[in-house]
CSV table of C-alpha atoms and ligand atoms in Angstrom, one decimal:
chain,number,residue,atom,x,y,z
A,1,UNK,CA,167.1,115.9,117.8
A,2,UNK,CA,168.5,113.6,120.5
A,3,UNK,CA,165.5,112.1,122.2
A,4,UNK,CA,166.9,108.8,120.9
A,5,UNK,CA,166.2,105.5,122.4
A,6,UNK,CA,168.5,103.0,120.5
A,7,UNK,CA,167.1,99.5,120.5
A,8,UNK,CA,169.1,96.3,120.9
A,9,UNK,CA,170.2,94.0,118.1
A,10,UNK,CA,169.5,94.9,114.4
A,11,UNK,CA,166.2,93.8,112.8
A,12,UNK,CA,167.2,91.2,110.2
A,13,UNK,CA,164.9,90.9,107.2
A,14,UNK,CA,164.8,90.4,103.4
A,15,UNK,CA,163.9,94.0,102.5
A,16,UNK,CA,163.6,97.4,104.0
A,17,UNK,CA,161.3,99.9,102.3
A,18,UNK,CA,162.1,103.5,103.1
A,19,UNK,CA,158.8,105.4,102.9
A,20,UNK,CA,155.2,104.2,103.5
A,21,UNK,CA,153.5,106.3,100.8
A,22,UNK,CA,151.3,104.5,98.2
A,23,UNK,CA,154.3,103.2,96.3
A,24,UNK,CA,156.1,101.9,99.4
A,25,UNK,CA,152.8,100.2,100.4
A,26,UNK,CA,152.2,98.6,97.0
A,27,UNK,CA,155.9,97.4,97.0
A,28,UNK,CA,155.0,95.2,100.1
A,29,UNK,CA,152.3,93.5,97.9
A,30,UNK,CA,154.5,92.8,94.9
A,31,UNK,CA,157.4,91.7,97.2
A,32,UNK,CA,155.1,89.6,99.3
A,33,UNK,CA,153.8,87.6,96.2
A,34,UNK,CA,157.5,86.6,95.7
A,35,UNK,CA,158.0,85.6,99.3
A,36,UNK,CA,160.1,88.6,100.2
A,37,UNK,CA,159.4,89.9,103.8
A,38,UNK,CA,159.5,93.6,104.2
A,39,UNK,CA,159.8,96.2,107.0
A,40,UNK,CA,158.7,99.8,106.2
A,41,UNK,CA,160.1,102.9,107.8
A,42,UNK,CA,158.4,106.3,107.6
A,43,UNK,CA,159.1,109.5,109.5
A,44,UNK,CA,155.3,110.2,109.5
A,45,UNK,CA,153.3,108.6,112.3
A,46,UNK,CA,150.9,107.0,109.8
A,47,UNK,CA,151.1,105.2,106.5
A,48,UNK,CA,150.0,106.9,103.2
A,49,UNK,CA,152.7,109.5,102.4
A,50,UNK,CA,151.4,112.5,100.5
A,51,UNK,CA,148.0,110.9,100.1
A,52,UNK,CA,147.4,110.7,103.9
A,53,UNK,CA,149.3,113.8,104.9
A,54,UNK,CA,148.6,116.3,102.2
A,55,UNK,CA,145.2,115.4,100.7
A,56,UNK,CA,143.4,112.7,102.8
A,57,UNK,CA,139.9,114.0,101.8
A,58,UNK,CA,140.6,115.0,98.2
A,59,UNK,CA,139.4,112.7,95.4
A,60,UNK,CA,141.8,110.9,93.1
A,61,UNK,CA,140.4,110.0,89.7
A,62,UNK,CA,143.2,108.2,87.9
A,63,UNK,CA,143.8,105.0,89.9
A,64,UNK,CA,143.0,102.2,87.5
A,65,UNK,CA,139.8,100.4,88.4
A,66,UNK,CA,138.8,103.0,91.1
A,67,UNK,CA,136.8,105.8,89.4
A,68,UNK,CA,137.2,107.9,92.5
A,69,UNK,CA,139.0,107.4,95.8
A,70,UNK,CA,140.2,109.8,98.4
A,71,UNK,CA,143.8,110.0,99.5
A,72,UNK,CA,142.9,108.3,102.8
A,73,UNK,CA,140.6,105.8,101.0
A,74,UNK,CA,143.5,104.7,98.7
A,75,UNK,CA,145.8,104.3,101.7
A,76,UNK,CA,143.2,102.3,103.6
A,77,UNK,CA,142.6,100.1,100.5
A,78,UNK,CA,146.4,99.5,100.1
A,79,UNK,CA,146.7,98.6,103.8
A,80,UNK,CA,143.9,96.0,103.4
A,81,UNK,CA,145.6,94.7,100.2
A,82,UNK,CA,149.0,94.1,101.9
A,83,UNK,CA,147.6,92.7,105.1
A,84,UNK,CA,148.3,89.1,104.2
A,85,UNK,CA,152.0,89.8,104.0
A,86,UNK,CA,152.3,91.0,107.6
A,87,UNK,CA,154.9,93.7,106.9
A,88,UNK,CA,156.2,95.5,110.0
A,89,UNK,CA,155.9,99.3,110.2
A,90,UNK,CA,158.3,101.5,112.0
A,91,UNK,CA,156.5,104.8,112.0
A,92,UNK,CA,157.8,108.1,113.3
A,93,UNK,CA,161.3,107.1,112.4
A,94,UNK,CA,163.6,108.6,109.7
A,95,UNK,CA,166.2,106.5,108.0
A,96,UNK,CA,169.4,108.5,108.4
A,97,UNK,CA,172.1,106.1,107.3
A,98,UNK,CA,172.3,103.5,104.6
A,99,UNK,CA,175.5,101.5,103.9
A,100,UNK,CA,176.7,98.1,102.7
A,101,UNK,CA,178.2,95.5,105.1
A,102,UNK,CA,181.2,93.3,104.3
A,103,UNK,CA,178.7,90.3,103.8
A,104,UNK,CA,176.9,92.2,101.0
A,105,UNK,CA,173.8,93.1,103.1
A,106,UNK,CA,172.7,96.6,103.8
A,107,UNK,CA,172.7,98.3,107.2
A,108,UNK,CA,170.1,101.1,107.8
A,109,UNK,CA,170.1,103.2,110.9
A,110,UNK,CA,167.1,105.4,111.9
A,111,UNK,CA,167.2,108.6,113.9
A,112,UNK,CA,166.4,106.8,117.1
A,113,UNK,CA,169.3,104.4,116.5
A,114,UNK,CA,167.3,101.4,115.4
A,115,UNK,CA,169.4,99.2,113.0
A,116,UNK,CA,168.2,97.0,110.2
A,117,UNK,CA,170.2,94.4,108.1
A,118,UNK,CA,168.6,93.4,104.8
A,119,UNK,CA,169.4,91.9,101.4
A,120,UNK,CA,167.6,94.6,99.3
A,121,UNK,CA,166.5,98.1,100.0
A,122,UNK,CA,163.6,99.9,98.3
A,123,UNK,CA,163.7,103.7,98.4
A,124,UNK,CA,160.1,104.9,98.1
A,125,UNK,CA,160.8,108.2,99.7
A,126,UNK,CA,158.6,110.3,97.4
A,127,UNK,CA,159.4,114.0,97.6
A,128,UNK,CA,161.6,113.3,100.7
A,129,UNK,CA,160.9,113.1,104.3
A,130,UNK,CA,158.2,115.2,105.9
A,131,UNK,CA,160.0,117.5,108.2
A,132,UNK,CA,158.5,119.7,111.0
A,133,UNK,CA,158.5,123.4,110.4
A,134,UNK,CA,160.7,125.1,113.0
A,135,UNK,CA,159.3,128.2,114.7
A,136,UNK,CA,161.3,131.3,114.0
A,137,UNK,CA,162.8,131.6,117.5
A,138,UNK,CA,166.4,132.5,118.0
A,139,UNK,CA,168.5,129.7,119.5
A,140,UNK,CA,165.7,127.1,119.3
A,141,UNK,CA,168.1,124.5,117.9
A,142,UNK,CA,170.0,124.4,121.3
A,143,UNK,CA,166.8,123.1,123.0
A,144,UNK,CA,165.7,120.6,120.3
A,145,UNK,CA,165.6,117.0,121.6
A,146,UNK,CA,166.0,118.0,125.2
A,147,UNK,CA,163.2,120.5,125.9
A,148,UNK,CA,161.7,121.3,122.5
A,149,UNK,CA,160.1,118.4,120.5
A,150,UNK,CA,158.3,118.3,117.2
A,151,UNK,CA,156.6,115.0,118.0
A,152,UNK,CA,155.8,112.9,121.0
A,153,UNK,CA,157.8,109.8,120.9
A,154,UNK,CA,157.3,108.8,124.6
A,155,UNK,CA,154.6,110.3,126.6
A,156,UNK,CA,156.6,109.6,129.8
A,157,UNK,CA,159.0,112.4,128.8
A,158,UNK,CA,156.2,114.9,129.5
A,159,UNK,CA,155.0,113.4,132.8
A,160,UNK,CA,155.2,116.0,135.7
A,161,UNK,CA,156.5,118.7,133.3
A,162,UNK,CA,155.4,122.2,132.6
A,163,UNK,CA,154.4,121.8,129.0
A,164,UNK,CA,153.7,124.4,126.3
A,165,UNK,CA,152.0,123.2,123.2
A,166,UNK,CA,151.9,125.6,120.3
A,167,UNK,CA,149.6,125.4,117.3
A,168,UNK,CA,145.9,125.2,116.2
A,169,UNK,CA,145.6,122.0,114.2
A,170,UNK,CA,144.9,118.3,115.1
A,171,UNK,CA,148.4,117.5,116.4
A,172,UNK,CA,148.3,120.4,118.9
A,173,UNK,CA,144.8,119.5,120.1
A,174,UNK,CA,145.4,115.8,120.2
A,175,UNK,CA,148.5,116.1,122.3
A,176,UNK,CA,146.8,118.7,124.6
A,177,UNK,CA,144.1,116.1,125.3
A,178,UNK,CA,146.6,113.3,125.8
A,179,UNK,CA,149.2,115.1,127.8
A,180,UNK,CA,147.0,117.2,130.1
A,181,UNK,CA,146.4,114.3,132.5
A,182,UNK,CA,150.1,113.6,133.0
A,183,UNK,CA,151.7,117.0,132.7
A,184,UNK,CA,152.3,119.1,135.8
A,185,UNK,CA,150.8,122.0,133.9
A,186,UNK,CA,149.8,122.4,130.3
A,187,UNK,CA,149.4,125.5,128.3
A,188,UNK,CA,148.0,125.5,124.7
A,189,UNK,CA,149.0,128.6,122.8
A,190,UNK,CA,147.7,129.6,119.4
A,191,UNK,CA,147.8,133.0,117.6
A,192,UNK,CA,144.1,133.3,117.4
A,193,UNK,CA,141.1,131.8,119.2
A,194,UNK,CA,140.1,129.6,116.3
A,195,UNK,CA,141.3,126.0,115.7
A,196,UNK,CA,141.6,124.0,112.5
A,197,UNK,CA,141.4,120.6,114.3
A,198,UNK,CA,138.4,118.2,114.5
A,199,UNK,CA,135.5,120.0,116.2
A,200,UNK,CA,135.1,117.2,118.8
A,201,UNK,CA,138.8,117.8,119.9
A,202,UNK,CA,138.2,121.5,120.1
A,203,UNK,CA,135.2,120.9,122.3
A,204,UNK,CA,137.1,118.6,124.5
A,205,UNK,CA,140.0,121.0,124.8
A,206,UNK,CA,137.6,123.8,125.7
A,207,UNK,CA,136.1,121.6,128.4
A,208,UNK,CA,139.6,121.1,130.0
A,209,UNK,CA,140.2,124.8,129.9
A,210,UNK,CA,136.8,125.4,131.6
A,211,UNK,CA,137.8,122.9,134.3
A,212,UNK,CA,141.1,124.7,134.8
A,213,UNK,CA,143.1,121.6,133.6
A,214,UNK,CA,144.6,123.4,130.6
A,215,UNK,CA,145.4,127.0,130.1
A,216,UNK,CA,144.6,128.5,126.7
A,217,UNK,CA,146.7,131.4,125.7
A,218,UNK,CA,146.2,133.5,122.6
A,219,UNK,CA,149.6,134.8,121.6
A,220,UNK,CA,152.9,134.2,120.0
A,221,UNK,CA,156.3,133.1,121.4
A,222,UNK,CA,159.0,135.7,120.9
A,223,UNK,CA,162.0,134.3,122.8
A,224,UNK,CA,163.3,131.3,124.7
A,225,UNK,CA,165.4,131.2,127.8
A,226,UNK,CA,167.3,128.5,129.5
A,227,UNK,CA,170.8,127.0,129.4
A,228,UNK,CA,172.5,123.7,128.5
A,229,UNK,CA,169.5,122.6,126.4
A,230,UNK,CA,167.2,123.0,129.3
A,231,UNK,CA,164.3,125.4,128.6
A,232,UNK,CA,163.2,127.5,131.6
A,233,UNK,CA,160.9,130.0,130.1
A,234,UNK,CA,159.2,131.3,127.0
A,235,UNK,CA,158.4,135.0,126.4
A,236,UNK,CA,155.0,135.3,124.9
A,237,UNK,CA,153.4,138.3,123.2
A,238,UNK,CA,149.7,138.6,123.9
A,239,UNK,CA,147.1,141.3,123.4
A,240,UNK,CA,147.6,142.4,127.0
A,241,UNK,CA,151.4,142.6,126.7
A,242,UNK,CA,154.4,140.4,127.1
A,243,UNK,CA,154.3,137.4,129.5
A,244,UNK,CA,157.1,135.2,130.8
A,245,UNK,CA,155.9,131.6,130.9
A,246,UNK,CA,157.8,129.2,133.1
A,247,UNK,CA,157.9,125.9,131.2
A,248,UNK,CA,160.4,123.1,130.6
A,249,UNK,CA,158.9,121.3,127.6
A,250,UNK,CA,157.7,122.8,124.4
A,251,UNK,CA,155.9,121.1,121.5
A,252,UNK,CA,155.5,123.4,118.5
A,253,UNK,CA,153.1,121.9,115.8
A,254,UNK,CA,153.6,124.3,112.9
A,255,UNK,CA,153.0,121.7,110.1
A,256,UNK,CA,155.4,119.8,107.9
A,257,UNK,CA,157.4,120.4,104.8
A,258,UNK,CA,159.0,117.9,102.4
A,259,UNK,CA,162.8,117.9,102.2
A,260,UNK,CA,165.0,115.3,100.5
A,261,UNK,CA,166.8,114.9,103.8
A,262,UNK,CA,169.3,112.1,104.4
A,263,UNK,CA,168.7,110.3,101.0
A,264,UNK,CA,171.2,112.8,99.6
A,265,UNK,CA,173.9,111.4,101.9
A,266,UNK,CA,173.8,107.7,100.9
A,267,UNK,CA,176.3,107.9,98.0
A,268,UNK,CA,173.7,107.2,95.3
A,269,UNK,CA,173.8,109.0,91.9
A,270,UNK,CA,171.3,111.9,92.0
A,271,UNK,CA,169.8,114.0,89.3
A,272,UNK,CA,168.2,117.2,90.5
A,273,UNK,CA,167.4,115.5,93.9
A,274,UNK,CA,165.9,112.5,92.2
A,275,UNK,CA,167.4,109.0,91.9
A,276,UNK,CA,168.1,107.8,88.4
A,277,UNK,CA,167.0,104.2,87.8
A,278,UNK,CA,166.8,101.8,84.9
A,279,UNK,CA,163.4,101.0,83.6
A,280,UNK,CA,163.9,97.2,83.6
A,281,UNK,CA,164.4,96.8,87.3
A,282,UNK,CA,164.1,100.2,88.8
A,283,UNK,CA,167.5,99.7,90.4
A,284,UNK,CA,169.7,102.7,91.4
A,285,UNK,CA,173.5,103.1,90.8
A,286,UNK,CA,174.0,100.7,93.7
A,287,UNK,CA,173.0,97.0,93.0
A,288,UNK,CA,170.4,95.8,95.4
A,289,UNK,CA,169.1,99.3,96.1
A,290,UNK,CA,165.9,100.1,94.2
A,291,UNK,CA,163.9,103.3,93.9
A,292,UNK,CA,160.2,103.5,93.1
A,293,UNK,CA,157.6,106.3,93.0
A,294,UNK,CA,158.1,110.0,93.0
A,295,UNK,CA,161.8,109.7,94.2
A,296,UNK,CA,163.1,108.1,91.0
A,297,UNK,CA,163.7,109.5,87.6
A,298,UNK,CA,164.1,108.0,84.1
A,299,UNK,CA,163.2,109.2,80.6
A,300,UNK,CA,159.5,109.8,80.4
A,301,UNK,CA,158.9,109.5,84.1
A,302,UNK,CA,155.4,110.7,85.3
A,303,UNK,CA,155.0,111.4,89.0
A,304,UNK,CA,151.8,109.5,89.2
A,305,UNK,CA,150.8,106.8,91.7
A,306,UNK,CA,150.0,104.4,88.9
A,307,UNK,CA,153.6,104.7,87.6
A,308,UNK,CA,154.9,103.8,91.1
A,309,UNK,CA,152.7,100.7,91.1
A,310,UNK,CA,154.1,99.5,87.8
A,311,UNK,CA,157.6,100.2,89.0
A,312,UNK,CA,157.0,98.2,92.2
A,313,UNK,CA,156.0,95.1,90.2
A,314,UNK,CA,159.2,95.1,88.1
A,315,UNK,CA,161.4,96.0,91.1
A,316,UNK,CA,160.1,93.0,93.0
A,317,UNK,CA,161.0,90.6,90.1
A,318,UNK,CA,164.6,91.9,90.2
A,319,UNK,CA,164.7,91.8,94.0
A,320,UNK,CA,163.7,88.2,94.0
A,321,UNK,CA,166.8,87.3,92.1
A,322,UNK,CA,168.9,88.8,95.0
A,323,UNK,CA,166.8,87.5,97.9
A,324,UNK,CA,166.0,84.1,96.6
A,325,UNK,CA,168.8,83.5,94.0
A,326,UNK,CA,168.0,79.8,93.7
A,327,UNK,CA,164.3,80.2,93.0
A,328,UNK,CA,163.1,80.3,89.4
A,329,UNK,CA,161.3,83.5,88.6
A,330,UNK,CA,157.9,82.4,87.4
A,331,UNK,CA,155.3,84.7,85.9
A,332,UNK,CA,151.9,84.0,87.5
A,333,UNK,CA,148.4,85.6,87.6
A,334,UNK,CA,146.7,86.0,91.0
A,335,UNK,CA,143.5,85.0,89.3
A,336,UNK,CA,144.7,81.5,88.4
A,337,UNK,CA,147.8,80.7,90.6
A,338,UNK,CA,146.9,78.6,93.6
A,339,UNK,CA,150.2,79.3,95.2
A,340,UNK,CA,149.7,83.1,94.9
A,341,UNK,CA,146.2,82.7,96.3
A,342,UNK,CA,147.5,80.8,99.3
A,343,UNK,CA,149.9,83.7,100.0
A,344,UNK,CA,147.0,86.1,99.8
A,345,UNK,CA,145.0,83.9,102.2
A,346,UNK,CA,142.1,83.5,99.8
A,347,UNK,CA,142.4,79.7,99.2
B,401,LIG,C1,147.5,117.7,96.4
B,401,LIG,C2,148.0,116.5,95.6
B,401,LIG,C3,147.2,115.9,94.7
B,401,LIG,C4,147.6,114.8,94.0
B,401,LIG,N1,146.8,114.1,93.2
B,401,LIG,C5,147.2,113.0,92.5
B,401,LIG,C6,146.4,112.3,91.6
B,401,LIG,O1,145.2,112.7,91.4
B,401,LIG,N2,146.9,111.2,91.0
B,401,LIG,C7,148.1,110.7,91.2
B,401,LIG,O2,148.5,109.7,90.6
B,401,LIG,N3,149.0,111.4,92.0
B,401,LIG,C8,148.6,112.5,92.6
B,401,LIG,N4,149.4,113.2,93.4
B,401,LIG,C9,150.8,112.8,93.5
B,401,LIG,C10,150.9,111.5,94.4
B,401,LIG,O3,150.4,111.8,95.7
B,401,LIG,C11,152.4,111.1,94.5
B,401,LIG,O4,152.8,110.7,93.2
B,401,LIG,C12,152.5,109.9,95.4
B,401,LIG,O5,152.2,110.2,96.7
B,401,LIG,C13,153.9,109.4,95.4
B,401,LIG,O6,154.0,108.3,96.2
B,401,LIG,P1,155.3,107.8,96.9
B,401,LIG,O7,155.0,106.5,97.7
B,401,LIG,O8,156.4,107.7,95.8
B,401,LIG,O9,155.8,109.0,97.9
B,401,LIG,P2,155.1,109.8,99.0
B,401,LIG,O10,153.6,109.7,99.0
B,401,LIG,O11,155.7,111.1,98.9
B,401,LIG,O12,155.6,109.1,100.3
B,401,LIG,C14,157.0,109.0,100.6
B,401,LIG,C15,157.1,108.8,102.1
B,401,LIG,O13,158.5,108.6,102.4
B,401,LIG,C16,158.8,109.1,103.7
B,401,LIG,N5,160.3,109.3,103.7
B,401,LIG,C17,161.1,110.0,102.9
B,401,LIG,N6,162.3,110.0,103.3
B,401,LIG,C18,162.4,109.2,104.4
B,401,LIG,C19,163.4,108.8,105.3
B,401,LIG,N7,164.7,109.1,105.1
B,401,LIG,N8,163.0,108.0,106.4
B,401,LIG,C20,161.7,107.7,106.6
B,401,LIG,N9,160.7,108.1,105.8
B,401,LIG,C21,161.0,108.8,104.7
B,401,LIG,C22,158.0,110.4,103.7
B,401,LIG,O14,157.8,110.8,105.0
B,401,LIG,C23,156.7,110.0,103.0
B,401,LIG,O15,155.7,109.6,103.9
B,401,LIG,C24,149.0,114.3,94.2
B,401,LIG,C25,149.9,115.0,95.0
B,401,LIG,C26,149.4,116.1,95.7
B,401,LIG,C27,150.3,116.8,96.7
């Protein structure tokens, strides 16, 4: 997609964590205790990875010390736990490129052209980046990033436009409610007149339809027309026949799938789409690049959240030797170390 808005100079920091799932989040904590500042990047628009995206309301029973916690509950608890370290989140961005600079630091580039320079990288990319499902419409690629978008990065891109939103879940409903006031016209299309989203959003959407501010169409898109990336119309199949809908912006929300994505292009050794690491430092084949959580592999690996937490603790010790080479690595308990407690803001 090319709705990219490159920012100015690179963000310079100690560490960039790729992926804000539970293991990326807990890495912030372990790095923070060792004075390593982190930025997190995730293609999702919220932290929590699989826990928040795939099973926010399901109970997890094997997090040490928490007899039961939901996916979202664990995410919220991790967010509270890492708060003292003030990590910066870059959500809704995918890390596309990762390479080493002549000065030994790493340069990362996201899909909107944002650049980062850092001393260590932690890949906590889980099963890969969540990627929007593409509707099966011939030639749709030609319109992606100019007329067809799978996320709203800038609401202004939709101001004064004839917008078609497709889908029946929360994203489709939320963007219908948010874009209706600024779009020239807004049509929400779903294949049946039942919505999976929050009942309150469904109610609000139906209110806008009743006021004539949103058109609700029950049907399916069958063809796109336009040229040079500019969408002009969508052919829609409805119960009463085919309709040609004049629109210039389309937002299909058909859910997400997990794909390894750009991680495969970074020159790291891979084993069946996983990154082999050692079990002392959880470092990859590239010194200074670590991998924790579901994305890594080693003998005996269990894809469990608690494994990723352990890995993050050891990774941080090794990262400290790179980020603060002159500092002595001290083993300390949070219970008794006043310096750790100061960092946590509890003393
Ligand atoms: C239904 C279900 C139930 C589960 N129950 C349990 C359980 O009871 N106990 C348990 O321990 N585990 C459970 N798991 C597994 C657990 O969720 C995973 O082990 C855990 O989420 C892994 O965490 P992670 O941080 O490594 O990766 P993830 O949670 O997968 O997060 C990785 C993040 O990285 C992002 N990302 C990847 N590539 C990029 C990129 N290039 N740029 C930007 N962002 C990127 C992704 O968008 C994603 O948000 C369950 C999983 C599922 C699906």
